Amino acid sequence: MGAVDEWQALSGPARATITALTSWLFFFVASLIVDKTSLFQWSTSGRTWIWKNRCISWLHALIVSALTIYCFLSSVPDFWDKDLVFVLHYHSYMMQLTLALSIGYFFHDLADNLVYTFNGSLEGIAVLAHHVVAIVMFALFTGLDHYCTFVMLAIATEINSVFLHFRKLLQLAGYEITDRIYIVNNVLNVLTFIVCRVGGQLYMKYLIVLATGHAPPVLWIFGLLAMTSLQIVNMALANSLFVSDVKRWRKLQQIRRTSTTEEDTKAISSLTSDSSRLRSVRNGSSNSHHSAE
């Protein structure tokens, strides 16, 4: 029996556990590499940690987004002409692999936040609560070999996270809101936010309603808790997307107006001094002419 056959012979929970542990080790090593090879240095350790953390989050989003898109595209033939009950119970090997990989990432990010940034604030508690809910939900549904479609809709939000994390990296790297790369990323950020987060969440709500009578009550209640967690995260992200950028835009415009005013003042002062010098030269020439007469 080859290595592939031995791997496929393992139970779903065993494969998920091995994948999650491997994923945690991968992101831990990647975090060390980013920390040692960062191109940017800041005066505060907090910003250095944010750069490292967002780089790893962006890497996770890229990997999981690619896997999620592949899972949904490869599942279209199975979904075609099937009722929604079939879709609700559908699962595949790649779906389980993607969820297990994310479990490893969330364990890494949870530990990273606890060690470096947790201070008991409401925001810190919300992040930890979100990570714990995600870990439990992914582990539960991965082990059950059911309802993977529902959980994959939740993890499809990572498609938006690609542009969300890249937005933060651009800010840390010194890009302004008016830079072309920032504008393009923001457009994609908003579009994927609407499709993947808002649209995906609406479909998840529909599946929760559909699951009434088709899923154990405990799982149904946990699905509602997961939806609540996602709604809180989405509201915080919406505030970051729109309110934060509006404030940055206004601040930039204010700086530009102040800079323009100062430049105008200097130009007027320069013109005034030039005029004074010209008048002095003219007066001197006039006095010399009168003296010669």
Short mmCIF file of C-alpha atoms in Angstrom, two decimals:
data_model
loop_
_atom_site.label_atom_id
_atom_site.label_comp_id
_atom_site.label_asym_id
_atom_site.label_seq_id
_atom_site.Cartn_x
_atom_site.Cartn_y
_atom_site.Cartn_z
CA MET A 1 0.00 0.00 0.00
CA GLY A 2 1.44 3.36 -1.07
CA ALA A 3 1.50 6.60 0.86
CA VAL A 4 -1.54 7.92 -1.05
CA ASP A 5 -3.55 4.78 -0.30
CA GLU A 6 -2.57 4.91 3.37
CA TRP A 7 -3.63 8.56 3.54
CA GLN A 8 -6.99 7.85 1.93
CA ALA A 9 -7.49 4.89 4.25
CA LEU A 10 -7.40 7.20 7.27
CA SER A 11 -10.67 8.40 8.74
CA GLY A 12 -11.89 11.93 8.05
CA PRO A 13 -11.11 13.22 11.58
CA ALA A 14 -7.60 11.68 11.44
CA ARG A 15 -6.82 13.37 8.12
CA ALA A 16 -8.24 16.65 9.42
CA THR A 17 -6.11 16.50 12.57
CA ILE A 18 -2.89 15.82 10.64
CA THR A 19 -3.70 18.59 8.13
CA ALA A 20 -4.50 21.08 10.90
CA LEU A 21 -1.22 20.35 12.74
CA THR A 22 0.76 20.63 9.50
CA SER A 23 -1.01 23.90 8.70
CA TRP A 24 -0.23 25.34 12.14
CA LEU A 25 3.46 24.43 11.72
CA PHE A 26 3.53 25.95 8.22
CA PHE A 27 2.09 29.31 9.34
CA PHE A 28 4.32 29.36 12.42
CA VAL A 29 7.44 28.93 10.27
CA ALA A 30 6.14 31.47 7.73
CA SER A 31 5.63 33.94 10.58
CA LEU A 32 9.27 33.53 11.68
CA ILE A 33 10.48 34.03 8.11
CA VAL A 34 8.45 37.23 7.66
CA ASP A 35 9.67 38.52 11.02
CA LYS A 36 13.34 38.00 10.05
CA THR A 37 13.15 39.17 6.43
CA SER A 38 10.79 42.16 6.64
CA LEU A 39 11.64 44.97 4.21
CA PHE A 40 10.12 47.58 6.52
CA GLN A 41 11.16 48.69 9.97
CA TRP A 42 9.07 50.80 12.32
CA SER A 43 9.89 52.68 15.49
CA THR A 44 7.26 50.75 17.46
CA SER A 45 7.14 47.00 17.93
CA GLY A 46 3.33 47.14 17.62
CA ARG A 47 3.43 48.14 13.95
CA THR A 48 6.10 45.53 13.26
CA TRP A 49 3.81 42.86 14.72
CA ILE A 50 0.84 44.12 12.69
CA TRP A 51 2.90 43.84 9.49
CA LYS A 52 3.93 40.26 10.32
CA ASN A 53 0.42 39.26 11.39
CA ARG A 54 -1.25 40.74 8.29
CA CYS A 55 1.32 39.11 5.98
CA ILE A 56 0.45 35.70 7.43
CA SER A 57 -3.29 36.45 7.29
CA TRP A 58 -2.91 37.53 3.65
CA LEU A 59 -1.01 34.30 2.86
CA HIS A 60 -3.78 32.22 4.46
CA ALA A 61 -6.43 34.16 2.55
CA LEU A 62 -4.65 33.56 -0.77
CA ILE A 63 -4.31 29.81 -0.19
CA VAL A 64 -7.81 29.27 1.15
CA SER A 65 -9.42 31.47 -1.51
CA ALA A 66 -7.85 29.39 -4.28
CA LEU A 67 -8.99 26.16 -2.59
CA THR A 68 -12.50 27.51 -1.96
CA ILE A 69 -12.97 28.57 -5.58
CA TYR A 70 -11.71 25.17 -6.74
CA CYS A 71 -14.09 23.37 -4.33
CA PHE A 72 -17.16 25.25 -5.53
CA LEU A 73 -16.29 25.01 -9.24
CA SER A 74 -15.54 21.29 -9.00
CA SER A 75 -18.82 20.74 -7.10
CA VAL A 76 -21.06 22.39 -9.71
CA PRO A 77 -21.68 19.09 -11.60
CA ASP A 78 -22.75 17.46 -8.33
CA PHE A 79 -25.03 20.37 -7.39
CA TRP A 80 -26.68 20.57 -10.81
CA ASP A 81 -30.39 19.64 -10.76
CA LYS A 82 -30.13 18.67 -7.07
CA ASP A 83 -32.39 19.96 -4.33
CA LEU A 84 -31.04 22.19 -1.54
CA VAL A 85 -31.22 19.38 1.00
CA PHE A 86 -28.57 17.55 -1.06
CA VAL A 87 -26.48 20.74 -1.18
CA LEU A 88 -26.80 21.11 2.59
CA HIS A 89 -25.45 17.61 3.27
CA TYR A 90 -22.82 17.69 0.53
CA HIS A 91 -19.16 17.23 1.42
CA SER A 92 -15.93 16.45 -0.41
CA TYR A 93 -12.33 15.58 0.39
CA MET A 94 -11.06 19.01 -0.76
CA MET A 95 -13.64 20.81 1.36
CA GLN A 96 -12.48 18.91 4.43
CA LEU A 97 -8.84 19.66 3.57
CA THR A 98 -9.58 23.39 3.22
CA LEU A 99 -11.42 23.54 6.53
CA ALA A 100 -8.66 21.62 8.33
CA LEU A 101 -6.02 23.95 6.89
CA SER A 102 -7.94 26.93 8.25
CA ILE A 103 -8.20 25.31 11.67
CA GLY A 104 -4.39 25.25 11.83
CA TYR A 105 -4.21 28.91 10.80
CA PHE A 106 -6.79 30.02 13.37
CA PHE A 107 -4.89 28.18 16.13
CA HIS A 108 -1.71 30.00 15.09
CA ASP A 109 -3.41 33.41 14.88
CA LEU A 110 -5.23 32.86 18.18
CA ALA A 111 -1.94 32.14 19.98
CA ASP A 112 -0.24 35.05 18.20
CA ASN A 113 -2.92 37.49 19.36
CA LEU A 114 -2.89 36.16 22.92
CA VAL A 115 0.89 36.50 23.23
CA TYR A 116 1.42 39.87 21.56
CA THR A 117 -1.71 42.04 21.64
CA PHE A 118 -4.44 40.79 23.97
CA ASN A 119 -5.13 43.41 26.64
CA GLY A 120 -8.68 42.58 27.70
CA SER A 121 -10.26 45.19 25.43
CA LEU A 122 -13.64 44.62 23.79
CA GLU A 123 -12.02 44.40 20.35
CA GLY A 124 -9.50 41.83 21.58
CA ILE A 125 -12.23 39.73 23.17
CA ALA A 126 -14.27 39.88 19.94
CA VAL A 127 -11.28 38.64 17.89
CA LEU A 128 -10.64 35.77 20.29
CA ALA A 129 -14.34 34.84 20.38
CA HIS A 130 -14.47 34.81 16.57
CA HIS A 131 -11.41 32.55 16.36
CA VAL A 132 -12.76 30.12 18.95
CA VAL A 133 -16.14 29.90 17.20
CA ALA A 134 -14.41 29.35 13.84
CA ILE A 135 -12.18 26.57 15.23
CA VAL A 136 -15.06 24.74 16.92
CA MET A 137 -17.37 25.11 13.90
CA PHE A 138 -14.78 23.96 11.37
CA ALA A 139 -13.67 21.04 13.56
CA LEU A 140 -17.25 19.95 14.26
CA PHE A 141 -18.45 19.92 10.67
CA THR A 142 -15.18 18.48 9.34
CA GLY A 143 -15.49 15.53 11.72
CA LEU A 144 -19.16 14.96 10.85
CA ASP A 145 -18.54 14.66 7.07
CA HIS A 146 -21.75 16.67 6.60
CA TYR A 147 -22.83 20.30 6.06
CA CYS A 148 -19.46 21.23 4.52
CA THR A 149 -21.22 23.47 1.99
CA PHE A 150 -22.56 25.62 4.82
CA VAL A 151 -19.12 26.02 6.39
CA MET A 152 -17.46 26.63 3.01
CA LEU A 153 -19.78 29.60 2.52
CA ALA A 154 -18.41 30.98 5.79
CA ILE A 155 -14.82 30.45 4.72
CA ALA A 156 -15.52 31.99 1.30
CA THR A 157 -15.23 35.33 3.10
CA GLU A 158 -11.46 34.78 2.83
CA ILE A 159 -11.77 35.79 -0.84
CA ASN A 160 -12.61 39.27 0.43
CA SER A 161 -9.87 39.01 3.06
CA VAL A 162 -7.25 38.87 0.28
CA PHE A 163 -8.00 42.51 -0.55
CA LEU A 164 -8.81 43.48 3.03
CA HIS A 165 -5.41 42.41 4.36
CA PHE A 166 -3.60 43.79 1.31
CA ARG A 167 -5.26 47.16 2.03
CA LYS A 168 -3.67 47.19 5.49
CA LEU A 169 -0.29 46.17 4.09
CA LEU A 170 -0.47 49.07 1.62
CA GLN A 171 -1.22 51.46 4.47
CA LEU A 172 1.72 50.17 6.50
CA ALA A 173 3.98 50.44 3.45
CA GLY A 174 3.12 54.14 3.14
CA TYR A 175 0.69 54.14 0.21
CA GLU A 176 -1.93 56.90 0.17
CA ILE A 177 -5.64 56.48 -0.48
CA THR A 178 -5.22 58.30 -3.81
CA ASP A 179 -2.53 55.93 -5.16
CA ARG A 180 -3.69 53.84 -8.12
CA ILE A 181 -2.88 50.46 -6.53
CA TYR A 182 -4.82 51.48 -3.40
CA ILE A 183 -7.84 52.57 -5.46
CA VAL A 184 -7.90 49.34 -7.53
CA ASN A 185 -7.56 47.23 -4.37
CA ASN A 186 -10.37 49.20 -2.68
CA VAL A 187 -12.74 48.62 -5.62
CA LEU A 188 -12.05 44.87 -5.51
CA ASN A 189 -12.35 44.97 -1.72
CA VAL A 190 -15.84 46.49 -1.84
CA LEU A 191 -17.03 44.17 -4.64
CA THR A 192 -15.85 41.00 -2.90
CA PHE A 193 -17.25 42.29 0.41
CA ILE A 194 -20.71 42.56 -1.15
CA VAL A 195 -20.55 39.22 -2.99
CA CYS A 196 -18.65 37.00 -0.55
CA ARG A 197 -19.60 38.44 2.82
CA VAL A 198 -23.07 39.91 2.34
CA GLY A 199 -24.23 37.53 -0.39
CA GLY A 200 -22.66 34.48 1.22
CA GLN A 201 -24.19 35.32 4.56
CA LEU A 202 -27.66 35.69 3.05
CA TYR A 203 -27.35 32.24 1.48
CA MET A 204 -26.14 30.83 4.80
CA LYS A 205 -29.27 32.21 6.45
CA TYR A 206 -31.34 30.50 3.80
CA LEU A 207 -29.57 27.18 4.49
CA ILE A 208 -30.17 27.58 8.22
CA VAL A 209 -33.90 27.99 7.56
CA LEU A 210 -33.77 24.99 5.23
CA ALA A 211 -31.91 22.95 7.87
CA THR A 212 -34.92 23.10 10.22
CA GLY A 213 -35.95 19.48 10.59
CA HIS A 214 -33.00 18.20 8.57
CA ALA A 215 -30.19 18.79 11.09
CA PRO A 216 -29.79 18.06 14.81
CA PRO A 217 -30.98 20.98 17.01
CA VAL A 218 -27.50 21.42 18.50
CA LEU A 219 -25.97 21.96 15.06
CA TRP A 220 -28.83 24.29 14.08
CA ILE A 221 -28.24 26.43 17.19
CA PHE A 222 -24.49 26.43 16.59
CA GLY A 223 -25.10 27.56 13.02
CA LEU A 224 -27.04 30.54 14.38
CA LEU A 225 -24.17 31.37 16.75
CA ALA A 226 -21.72 31.19 13.86
CA MET A 227 -23.92 33.52 11.82
CA THR A 228 -24.05 35.99 14.72
CA SER A 229 -20.26 35.92 14.98
CA LEU A 230 -19.93 36.59 11.25
CA GLN A 231 -22.40 39.49 11.43
CA ILE A 232 -20.36 41.17 14.18
CA VAL A 233 -17.16 40.75 12.17
CA ASN A 234 -18.84 42.08 9.01
CA MET A 235 -20.10 45.19 10.81
CA ALA A 236 -16.60 45.88 12.13
CA LEU A 237 -15.14 45.39 8.65
CA ALA A 238 -17.76 47.63 7.06
CA ASN A 239 -16.78 50.34 9.53
CA SER A 240 -13.12 49.81 8.62
CA LEU A 241 -13.85 49.86 4.89
CA PHE A 242 -16.02 52.94 4.67
CA VAL A 243 -15.63 55.09 7.79
CA SER A 244 -11.84 54.67 8.04
CA ASP A 245 -11.22 55.50 4.37
CA VAL A 246 -13.54 58.51 4.50
CA LYS A 247 -11.57 59.84 7.48
CA ARG A 248 -8.27 59.23 5.68
CA TRP A 249 -9.59 61.02 2.58
CA ARG A 250 -10.73 64.05 4.58
CA LYS A 251 -7.43 64.20 6.44
CA LEU A 252 -5.50 64.04 3.17
CA GLN A 253 -7.63 66.83 1.66
CA GLN A 254 -7.10 68.95 4.77
CA ILE A 255 -3.32 68.43 4.57
CA ARG A 256 -3.36 69.37 0.90
CA ARG A 257 -5.40 72.53 1.56
CA THR A 258 -3.04 73.51 4.37
CA SER A 259 -0.04 72.82 2.15
CA THR A 260 -1.57 74.84 -0.70
CA THR A 261 -2.31 77.75 1.63
CA GLU A 262 1.26 77.77 2.90
CA GLU A 263 2.63 77.63 -0.65
CA ASP A 264 0.36 80.51 -1.69
CA THR A 265 1.52 82.56 1.29
CA LYS A 266 5.16 81.96 0.38
CA ALA A 267 4.49 82.86 -3.26
CA ILE A 268 2.70 86.09 -2.29
CA SER A 269 5.51 86.96 0.12
CA SER A 270 8.07 86.28 -2.62
CA LEU A 271 6.16 88.44 -5.10
CA THR A 272 5.85 91.22 -2.53
CA SER A 273 9.57 91.19 -1.80
CA ASP A 274 10.35 91.16 -5.55
CA SER A 275 8.09 94.16 -6.05
CA SER A 276 9.77 95.98 -3.17
CA ARG A 277 13.18 95.33 -4.72
CA LEU A 278 11.99 96.58 -8.09
CA ARG A 279 10.61 99.73 -6.54
CA SER A 280 13.92 100.28 -4.73
CA VAL A 281 15.86 99.85 -7.96
CA ARG A 282 13.54 102.23 -9.80
CA ASN A 283 13.72 104.81 -7.02
CA GLY A 284 17.53 104.54 -7.00
CA SER A 285 17.69 105.01 -10.77
CA SER A 286 15.37 108.01 -10.57
CA ASN A 287 17.42 109.65 -7.84
CA SER A 288 20.62 109.08 -9.82
CA HIS A 289 19.04 110.69 -12.88
CA HIS A 290 17.90 113.75 -10.93
CA SER A 291 21.36 114.14 -9.39
CA ALA A 292 23.01 114.01 -12.82
CA GLU A 293 20.75 116.81 -14.04
#
